[in-house]
JSON list of C-alpha atoms in Angstrom, two decimals:
[
{"chain": "A", "resi": 1, "resn": "UNK", "atom": "CA", "xyz": [55.77, 252.96, 95.46]},
{"chain": "A", "resi": 2, "resn": "UNK", "atom": "CA", "xyz": [53.54, 250.70, 93.36]},
{"chain": "A", "resi": 3, "resn": "UNK", "atom": "CA", "xyz": [52.44, 253.65, 91.17]},
{"chain": "A", "resi": 4, "resn": "UNK", "atom": "CA", "xyz": [56.10, 254.58, 90.56]},
{"chain": "A", "resi": 5, "resn": "UNK", "atom": "CA", "xyz": [56.89, 251.03, 89.44]},
{"chain": "A", "resi": 6, "resn": "UNK", "atom": "CA", "xyz": [53.90, 251.05, 87.07]},
{"chain": "A", "resi": 7, "resn": "UNK", "atom": "CA", "xyz": [54.96, 254.41, 85.66]},
{"chain": "A", "resi": 8, "resn": "UNK", "atom": "CA", "xyz": [58.51, 253.15, 85.10]},
{"chain": "A", "resi": 9, "resn": "UNK", "atom": "CA", "xyz": [57.23, 249.97, 83.44]},
{"chain": "A", "resi": 10, "resn": "UNK", "atom": "CA", "xyz": [54.99, 252.08, 81.15]},
{"chain": "A", "resi": 11, "resn": "UNK", "atom": "CA", "xyz": [58.01, 254.15, 80.11]},
{"chain": "A", "resi": 12, "resn": "UNK", "atom": "CA", "xyz": [60.00, 250.99, 79.37]},
{"chain": "A", "resi": 13, "resn": "UNK", "atom": "CA", "xyz": [57.11, 249.69, 77.26]},
{"chain": "A", "resi": 14, "resn": "UNK", "atom": "CA", "xyz": [56.97, 252.94, 75.28]},
{"chain": "A", "resi": 15, "resn": "UNK", "atom": "CA", "xyz": [60.71, 252.50, 74.62]},
{"chain": "A", "resi": 16, "resn": "UNK", "atom": "CA", "xyz": [60.15, 248.94, 73.43]},
{"chain": "A", "resi": 17, "resn": "UNK", "atom": "CA", "xyz": [57.27, 250.04, 71.17]},
{"chain": "A", "resi": 18, "resn": "UNK", "atom": "CA", "xyz": [59.16, 253.09, 69.85]},
{"chain": "A", "resi": 19, "resn": "UNK", "atom": "CA", "xyz": [60.18, 251.47, 66.51]},
{"chain": "A", "resi": 20, "resn": "UNK", "atom": "CA", "xyz": [56.53, 250.53, 65.80]},
{"chain": "A", "resi": 21, "resn": "UNK", "atom": "CA", "xyz": [55.27, 253.95, 66.90]},
{"chain": "A", "resi": 22, "resn": "UNK", "atom": "CA", "xyz": [57.85, 255.69, 64.73]},
{"chain": "A", "resi": 23, "resn": "UNK", "atom": "CA", "xyz": [56.98, 253.50, 61.74]},
{"chain": "A", "resi": 24, "resn": "UNK", "atom": "CA", "xyz": [53.31, 254.43, 62.18]},
{"chain": "A", "resi": 25, "resn": "UNK", "atom": "CA", "xyz": [54.03, 258.16, 62.56]},
{"chain": "A", "resi": 26, "resn": "UNK", "atom": "CA", "xyz": [56.27, 258.22, 59.45]},
{"chain": "A", "resi": 27, "resn": "UNK", "atom": "CA", "xyz": [53.70, 256.42, 57.28]},
{"chain": "A", "resi": 28, "resn": "UNK", "atom": "CA", "xyz": [51.51, 258.59, 55.09]},
{"chain": "A", "resi": 29, "resn": "UNK", "atom": "CA", "xyz": [47.91, 259.22, 56.17]},
{"chain": "A", "resi": 30, "resn": "UNK", "atom": "CA", "xyz": [46.67, 256.91, 53.42]},
{"chain": "A", "resi": 31, "resn": "UNK", "atom": "CA", "xyz": [48.81, 254.05, 54.79]},
{"chain": "A", "resi": 32, "resn": "UNK", "atom": "CA", "xyz": [48.24, 254.54, 58.51]},
{"chain": "A", "resi": 33, "resn": "UNK", "atom": "CA", "xyz": [44.92, 252.68, 58.77]},
{"chain": "A", "resi": 34, "resn": "UNK", "atom": "CA", "xyz": [46.31, 249.56, 57.10]},
{"chain": "A", "resi": 35, "resn": "UNK", "atom": "CA", "xyz": [49.53, 249.74, 59.10]},
{"chain": "A", "resi": 36, "resn": "UNK", "atom": "CA", "xyz": [47.55, 250.20, 62.31]},
{"chain": "A", "resi": 37, "resn": "UNK", "atom": "CA", "xyz": [45.62, 246.96, 61.67]},
{"chain": "A", "resi": 38, "resn": "UNK", "atom": "CA", "xyz": [48.89, 245.11, 61.08]},
{"chain": "A", "resi": 39, "resn": "UNK", "atom": "CA", "xyz": [50.46, 246.49, 64.27]},
{"chain": "A", "resi": 40, "resn": "UNK", "atom": "CA", "xyz": [47.30, 245.69, 66.24]},
{"chain": "A", "resi": 41, "resn": "UNK", "atom": "CA", "xyz": [47.45, 242.07, 65.05]},
{"chain": "A", "resi": 42, "resn": "UNK", "atom": "CA", "xyz": [51.13, 241.83, 65.96]},
{"chain": "A", "resi": 43, "resn": "UNK", "atom": "CA", "xyz": [50.83, 243.20, 69.50]},
{"chain": "A", "resi": 44, "resn": "UNK", "atom": "CA", "xyz": [47.64, 241.21, 70.17]},
{"chain": "A", "resi": 45, "resn": "UNK", "atom": "CA", "xyz": [49.87, 238.13, 70.43]},
{"chain": "A", "resi": 46, "resn": "UNK", "atom": "CA", "xyz": [51.92, 239.37, 73.42]},
{"chain": "A", "resi": 47, "resn": "UNK", "atom": "CA", "xyz": [50.75, 237.38, 76.47]},
{"chain": "A", "resi": 48, "resn": "UNK", "atom": "CA", "xyz": [50.07, 238.37, 80.06]},
{"chain": "A", "resi": 49, "resn": "UNK", "atom": "CA", "xyz": [50.12, 241.65, 81.93]},
{"chain": "A", "resi": 50, "resn": "UNK", "atom": "CA", "xyz": [53.25, 242.79, 80.13]},
{"chain": "A", "resi": 51, "resn": "UNK", "atom": "CA", "xyz": [51.41, 242.27, 76.82]},
{"chain": "A", "resi": 52, "resn": "UNK", "atom": "CA", "xyz": [48.66, 244.61, 77.98]},
{"chain": "A", "resi": 53, "resn": "UNK", "atom": "CA", "xyz": [51.22, 247.25, 78.96]},
{"chain": "A", "resi": 54, "resn": "UNK", "atom": "CA", "xyz": [52.91, 246.92, 75.55]},
{"chain": "A", "resi": 55, "resn": "UNK", "atom": "CA", "xyz": [49.59, 247.20, 73.68]},
{"chain": "A", "resi": 56, "resn": "UNK", "atom": "CA", "xyz": [48.58, 250.31, 75.60]},
{"chain": "A", "resi": 57, "resn": "UNK", "atom": "CA", "xyz": [52.03, 251.85, 75.01]},
{"chain": "A", "resi": 58, "resn": "UNK", "atom": "CA", "xyz": [51.54, 251.44, 71.26]},
{"chain": "A", "resi": 59, "resn": "UNK", "atom": "CA", "xyz": [47.88, 252.48, 71.17]},
{"chain": "A", "resi": 60, "resn": "UNK", "atom": "CA", "xyz": [48.60, 255.58, 73.24]},
{"chain": "A", "resi": 61, "resn": "UNK", "atom": "CA", "xyz": [50.50, 257.00, 70.25]},
{"chain": "A", "resi": 62, "resn": "UNK", "atom": "CA", "xyz": [48.56, 255.45, 67.35]},
{"chain": "A", "resi": 63, "resn": "UNK", "atom": "CA", "xyz": [44.87, 255.85, 68.34]},
{"chain": "A", "resi": 64, "resn": "UNK", "atom": "CA", "xyz": [42.87, 259.06, 68.47]},
{"chain": "A", "resi": 65, "resn": "UNK", "atom": "CA", "xyz": [42.97, 258.76, 72.28]},
{"chain": "A", "resi": 66, "resn": "UNK", "atom": "CA", "xyz": [44.07, 255.93, 74.57]},
{"chain": "A", "resi": 67, "resn": "UNK", "atom": "CA", "xyz": [44.57, 256.17, 78.31]},
{"chain": "A", "resi": 68, "resn": "UNK", "atom": "CA", "xyz": [47.20, 253.86, 79.83]},
{"chain": "A", "resi": 69, "resn": "UNK", "atom": "CA", "xyz": [45.24, 252.98, 82.98]},
{"chain": "A", "resi": 70, "resn": "UNK", "atom": "CA", "xyz": [43.21, 250.20, 81.34]},
{"chain": "A", "resi": 71, "resn": "UNK", "atom": "CA", "xyz": [43.73, 246.58, 80.35]},
{"chain": "A", "resi": 72, "resn": "UNK", "atom": "CA", "xyz": [43.63, 245.16, 76.82]},
{"chain": "A", "resi": 73, "resn": "UNK", "atom": "CA", "xyz": [43.90, 241.37, 76.91]},
{"chain": "A", "resi": 74, "resn": "UNK", "atom": "CA", "xyz": [45.54, 238.83, 74.59]},
{"chain": "A", "resi": 75, "resn": "UNK", "atom": "CA", "xyz": [44.07, 238.35, 71.13]},
{"chain": "A", "resi": 76, "resn": "UNK", "atom": "CA", "xyz": [42.13, 241.61, 71.01]},
{"chain": "A", "resi": 77, "resn": "UNK", "atom": "CA", "xyz": [42.22, 243.24, 67.57]},
{"chain": "A", "resi": 78, "resn": "UNK", "atom": "CA", "xyz": [41.55, 246.86, 66.66]},
{"chain": "A", "resi": 79, "resn": "UNK", "atom": "CA", "xyz": [40.73, 247.77, 63.06]},
{"chain": "A", "resi": 80, "resn": "UNK", "atom": "CA", "xyz": [40.77, 251.58, 63.18]},
{"chain": "A", "resi": 81, "resn": "UNK", "atom": "CA", "xyz": [43.15, 254.13, 64.66]},
{"chain": "A", "resi": 82, "resn": "UNK", "atom": "CA", "xyz": [40.10, 256.40, 65.07]},
{"chain": "A", "resi": 83, "resn": "UNK", "atom": "CA", "xyz": [39.38, 254.73, 68.39]},
{"chain": "A", "resi": 84, "resn": "UNK", "atom": "CA", "xyz": [39.19, 256.24, 71.86]},
{"chain": "A", "resi": 85, "resn": "UNK", "atom": "CA", "xyz": [39.75, 254.27, 75.06]},
{"chain": "A", "resi": 86, "resn": "UNK", "atom": "CA", "xyz": [39.29, 256.20, 78.29]},
{"chain": "A", "resi": 87, "resn": "UNK", "atom": "CA", "xyz": [40.48, 255.65, 81.87]},
{"chain": "A", "resi": 88, "resn": "UNK", "atom": "CA", "xyz": [40.26, 252.23, 83.54]},
{"chain": "A", "resi": 89, "resn": "UNK", "atom": "CA", "xyz": [38.65, 250.42, 80.60]},
{"chain": "A", "resi": 90, "resn": "UNK", "atom": "CA", "xyz": [38.86, 246.61, 80.72]},
{"chain": "A", "resi": 91, "resn": "UNK", "atom": "CA", "xyz": [38.85, 244.76, 77.37]},
{"chain": "A", "resi": 92, "resn": "UNK", "atom": "CA", "xyz": [38.79, 240.98, 77.66]},
{"chain": "A", "resi": 93, "resn": "UNK", "atom": "CA", "xyz": [40.54, 238.43, 75.45]},
{"chain": "A", "resi": 94, "resn": "UNK", "atom": "CA", "xyz": [39.74, 237.96, 71.77]},
{"chain": "A", "resi": 95, "resn": "UNK", "atom": "CA", "xyz": [37.63, 241.06, 71.23]},
{"chain": "A", "resi": 96, "resn": "UNK", "atom": "CA", "xyz": [37.38, 242.69, 67.82]},
{"chain": "A", "resi": 97, "resn": "UNK", "atom": "CA", "xyz": [37.00, 246.45, 68.01]},
{"chain": "A", "resi": 98, "resn": "UNK", "atom": "CA", "xyz": [36.15, 248.72, 65.08]},
{"chain": "A", "resi": 99, "resn": "UNK", "atom": "CA", "xyz": [35.93, 252.50, 65.01]},
{"chain": "A", "resi": 100, "resn": "UNK", "atom": "CA", "xyz": [34.63, 253.39, 68.46]},
{"chain": "A", "resi": 101, "resn": "UNK", "atom": "CA", "xyz": [34.80, 255.34, 71.69]},
{"chain": "A", "resi": 102, "resn": "UNK", "atom": "CA", "xyz": [34.83, 253.38, 74.97]},
{"chain": "A", "resi": 103, "resn": "UNK", "atom": "CA", "xyz": [34.01, 255.45, 78.05]},
{"chain": "A", "resi": 104, "resn": "UNK", "atom": "CA", "xyz": [35.83, 255.37, 81.38]},
{"chain": "A", "resi": 105, "resn": "UNK", "atom": "CA", "xyz": [35.37, 252.37, 83.69]},
{"chain": "A", "resi": 106, "resn": "UNK", "atom": "CA", "xyz": [33.63, 250.25, 81.04]},
{"chain": "A", "resi": 107, "resn": "UNK", "atom": "CA", "xyz": [34.17, 246.51, 80.77]},
{"chain": "A", "resi": 108, "resn": "UNK", "atom": "CA", "xyz": [34.09, 244.36, 77.65]},
{"chain": "A", "resi": 109, "resn": "UNK", "atom": "CA", "xyz": [34.06, 240.63, 78.34]},
{"chain": "A", "resi": 110, "resn": "UNK", "atom": "CA", "xyz": [35.72, 238.00, 76.13]},
{"chain": "A", "resi": 111, "resn": "UNK", "atom": "CA", "xyz": [34.83, 237.80, 72.46]},
{"chain": "A", "resi": 112, "resn": "UNK", "atom": "CA", "xyz": [32.96, 241.10, 72.23]},
{"chain": "A", "resi": 113, "resn": "UNK", "atom": "CA", "xyz": [32.74, 242.56, 68.73]},
{"chain": "A", "resi": 114, "resn": "UNK", "atom": "CA", "xyz": [32.16, 246.27, 68.25]},
{"chain": "A", "resi": 115, "resn": "UNK", "atom": "CA", "xyz": [31.53, 246.97, 64.59]},
{"chain": "A", "resi": 116, "resn": "UNK", "atom": "CA", "xyz": [31.93, 250.39, 62.97]},
{"chain": "A", "resi": 117, "resn": "UNK", "atom": "CA", "xyz": [28.16, 250.83, 62.78]},
{"chain": "A", "resi": 118, "resn": "UNK", "atom": "CA", "xyz": [25.62, 248.70, 60.94]},
{"chain": "A", "resi": 119, "resn": "UNK", "atom": "CA", "xyz": [26.28, 249.93, 57.39]},
{"chain": "A", "resi": 120, "resn": "UNK", "atom": "CA", "xyz": [29.84, 248.71, 56.88]},
{"chain": "A", "resi": 121, "resn": "UNK", "atom": "CA", "xyz": [28.88, 246.81, 53.73]},
{"chain": "A", "resi": 122, "resn": "UNK", "atom": "CA", "xyz": [26.66, 248.01, 50.90]},
{"chain": "A", "resi": 123, "resn": "UNK", "atom": "CA", "xyz": [24.78, 245.36, 48.97]},
{"chain": "A", "resi": 124, "resn": "UNK", "atom": "CA", "xyz": [22.31, 247.27, 46.76]},
{"chain": "A", "resi": 125, "resn": "UNK", "atom": "CA", "xyz": [23.75, 246.26, 43.37]},
{"chain": "A", "resi": 126, "resn": "UNK", "atom": "CA", "xyz": [23.43, 242.70, 42.12]},
{"chain": "A", "resi": 127, "resn": "UNK", "atom": "CA", "xyz": [25.85, 243.55, 39.29]},
{"chain": "A", "resi": 128, "resn": "UNK", "atom": "CA", "xyz": [28.75, 244.29, 41.66]},
{"chain": "A", "resi": 129, "resn": "UNK", "atom": "CA", "xyz": [30.17, 241.82, 44.20]},
{"chain": "A", "resi": 130, "resn": "UNK", "atom": "CA", "xyz": [29.37, 242.87, 47.77]},
{"chain": "A", "resi": 131, "resn": "UNK", "atom": "CA", "xyz": [33.04, 243.13, 48.68]},
{"chain": "A", "resi": 132, "resn": "UNK", "atom": "CA", "xyz": [33.49, 245.81, 45.99]},
{"chain": "A", "resi": 133, "resn": "UNK", "atom": "CA", "xyz": [30.47, 247.94, 46.94]},
{"chain": "A", "resi": 134, "resn": "UNK", "atom": "CA", "xyz": [32.09, 249.67, 49.88]},
{"chain": "A", "resi": 135, "resn": "UNK", "atom": "CA", "xyz": [30.11, 250.88, 52.84]},
{"chain": "A", "resi": 136, "resn": "UNK", "atom": "CA", "xyz": [29.76, 253.53, 55.49]},
{"chain": "A", "resi": 137, "resn": "UNK", "atom": "CA", "xyz": [31.69, 253.45, 58.76]},
{"chain": "A", "resi": 138, "resn": "UNK", "atom": "CA", "xyz": [30.37, 255.10, 61.92]},
{"chain": "A", "resi": 139, "resn": "UNK", "atom": "CA", "xyz": [32.09, 255.64, 65.24]},
{"chain": "A", "resi": 140, "resn": "UNK", "atom": "CA", "xyz": [30.16, 253.59, 67.82]},
{"chain": "A", "resi": 141, "resn": "UNK", "atom": "CA", "xyz": [30.10, 254.97, 71.35]},
{"chain": "A", "resi": 142, "resn": "UNK", "atom": "CA", "xyz": [30.14, 252.83, 74.49]},
{"chain": "A", "resi": 143, "resn": "UNK", "atom": "CA", "xyz": [29.30, 255.08, 77.43]},
{"chain": "A", "resi": 144, "resn": "UNK", "atom": "CA", "xyz": [31.12, 255.19, 80.74]},
{"chain": "A", "resi": 145, "resn": "UNK", "atom": "CA", "xyz": [30.66, 252.48, 83.36]},
{"chain": "A", "resi": 146, "resn": "UNK", "atom": "CA", "xyz": [29.12, 249.99, 80.89]},
{"chain": "A", "resi": 147, "resn": "UNK", "atom": "CA", "xyz": [29.34, 246.22, 80.96]},
{"chain": "A", "resi": 148, "resn": "UNK", "atom": "CA", "xyz": [29.25, 244.36, 77.64]},
{"chain": "A", "resi": 149, "resn": "UNK", "atom": "CA", "xyz": [28.85, 240.58, 78.17]},
{"chain": "A", "resi": 150, "resn": "UNK", "atom": "CA", "xyz": [30.71, 237.70, 76.48]},
{"chain": "A", "resi": 151, "resn": "UNK", "atom": "CA", "xyz": [30.22, 237.34, 72.77]},
{"chain": "A", "resi": 152, "resn": "UNK", "atom": "CA", "xyz": [28.01, 240.42, 72.36]},
{"chain": "A", "resi": 153, "resn": "UNK", "atom": "CA", "xyz": [27.88, 242.08, 68.93]},
{"chain": "A", "resi": 154, "resn": "UNK", "atom": "CA", "xyz": [27.53, 245.86, 69.11]},
{"chain": "A", "resi": 155, "resn": "UNK", "atom": "CA", "xyz": [26.61, 247.92, 66.03]},
{"chain": "A", "resi": 156, "resn": "UNK", "atom": "CA", "xyz": [24.99, 250.92, 67.75]},
{"chain": "A", "resi": 157, "resn": "UNK", "atom": "CA", "xyz": [25.72, 253.29, 70.64]},
{"chain": "A", "resi": 158, "resn": "UNK", "atom": "CA", "xyz": [25.44, 252.14, 74.25]},
{"chain": "A", "resi": 159, "resn": "UNK", "atom": "CA", "xyz": [24.52, 254.79, 76.84]},
{"chain": "A", "resi": 160, "resn": "UNK", "atom": "CA", "xyz": [26.29, 255.42, 80.16]},
{"chain": "A", "resi": 161, "resn": "UNK", "atom": "CA", "xyz": [25.88, 252.78, 82.91]},
{"chain": "A", "resi": 162, "resn": "UNK", "atom": "CA", "xyz": [24.18, 250.31, 80.54]},
{"chain": "A", "resi": 163, "resn": "UNK", "atom": "CA", "xyz": [24.56, 246.53, 80.55]},
{"chain": "A", "resi": 164, "resn": "UNK", "atom": "CA", "xyz": [24.49, 244.39, 77.41]},
{"chain": "A", "resi": 165, "resn": "UNK", "atom": "CA", "xyz": [23.90, 240.71, 78.22]},
{"chain": "A", "resi": 166, "resn": "UNK", "atom": "CA", "xyz": [26.19, 238.00, 76.89]},
{"chain": "A", "resi": 167, "resn": "UNK", "atom": "CA", "xyz": [25.46, 236.98, 73.31]},
{"chain": "A", "resi": 168, "resn": "UNK", "atom": "CA", "xyz": [23.26, 240.00, 72.59]},
{"chain": "A", "resi": 169, "resn": "UNK", "atom": "CA", "xyz": [23.17, 241.71, 69.21]},
{"chain": "A", "resi": 170, "resn": "UNK", "atom": "CA", "xyz": [22.87, 245.48, 69.57]},
{"chain": "A", "resi": 171, "resn": "UNK", "atom": "CA", "xyz": [21.38, 247.00, 66.39]},
{"chain": "A", "resi": 172, "resn": "UNK", "atom": "CA", "xyz": [19.71, 250.09, 67.92]},
{"chain": "A", "resi": 173, "resn": "UNK", "atom": "CA", "xyz": [21.04, 252.63, 70.40]},
{"chain": "A", "resi": 174, "resn": "UNK", "atom": "CA", "xyz": [20.85, 251.47, 74.03]},
{"chain": "A", "resi": 175, "resn": "UNK", "atom": "CA", "xyz": [19.58, 254.12, 76.46]},
{"chain": "A", "resi": 176, "resn": "UNK", "atom": "CA", "xyz": [21.60, 255.10, 79.52]},
{"chain": "A", "resi": 177, "resn": "UNK", "atom": "CA", "xyz": [21.18, 252.71, 82.50]},
{"chain": "A", "resi": 178, "resn": "UNK", "atom": "CA", "xyz": [19.34, 250.13, 80.36]},
{"chain": "A", "resi": 179, "resn": "UNK", "atom": "CA", "xyz": [19.89, 246.39, 80.68]},
{"chain": "A", "resi": 180, "resn": "UNK", "atom": "CA", "xyz": [19.44, 244.79, 77.27]},
{"chain": "A", "resi": 181, "resn": "UNK", "atom": "CA", "xyz": [19.49, 241.20, 76.02]},
{"chain": "A", "resi": 182, "resn": "UNK", "atom": "CA", "xyz": [18.61, 239.17, 72.96]},
{"chain": "A", "resi": 183, "resn": "UNK", "atom": "CA", "xyz": [18.89, 239.21, 69.20]},
{"chain": "A", "resi": 184, "resn": "UNK", "atom": "CA", "xyz": [18.09, 241.95, 68.46]},
{"chain": "A", "resi": 185, "resn": "UNK", "atom": "CA", "xyz": [18.79, 243.37, 71.91]},
{"chain": "A", "resi": 186, "resn": "UNK", "atom": "CA", "xyz": [15.74, 244.70, 73.75]},
{"chain": "A", "resi": 187, "resn": "UNK", "atom": "CA", "xyz": [15.48, 246.61, 77.02]},
{"chain": "A", "resi": 188, "resn": "UNK", "atom": "CA", "xyz": [14.64, 244.29, 79.92]},
{"chain": "A", "resi": 189, "resn": "UNK", "atom": "CA", "xyz": [14.78, 246.91, 82.66]},
{"chain": "A", "resi": 190, "resn": "UNK", "atom": "CA", "xyz": [16.74, 249.94, 83.87]},
{"chain": "A", "resi": 191, "resn": "UNK", "atom": "CA", "xyz": [19.40, 250.29, 86.56]},
{"chain": "A", "resi": 192, "resn": "UNK", "atom": "CA", "xyz": [18.13, 252.74, 89.15]}
]
């Protein structure tokens, strides 16, 4: 019975998000990324469990892939529609998520930032302001069954079953089953 109620509530949320989904789908490819960021900011303000259902209803149709079995808390912003969120992912409040893939059963605590790689901003020319030099965006992968602690900054891939300690700065790929901490994050031990 509970699963039927959840399914019905998800359908209602898709209906409520339909105008935003339609607006996104009708926008040209060149406008979709900017529109996606705007919609993400808007729906990040919906509180509670119903807010999470509404966010997932929107993201299901505007991201590369988004499963509806997860939770996306209040204040979480996404900056790229080229994002994948798999089954039973938990994303805590006030996260900032760039272009990424988050594997099934992974947890992101509050205030986690996943950047679109570590080369988002070029700064080679002193004759051109940094904000005008562009950069290179990469899709960062968070493996399945990972735990990313509060306030962590992630700029590189995190392997399956890994743990990133709170406040860590991930600048190099984290191996599967590793527990990392620090700035820059270093392997402390492995989960066996």
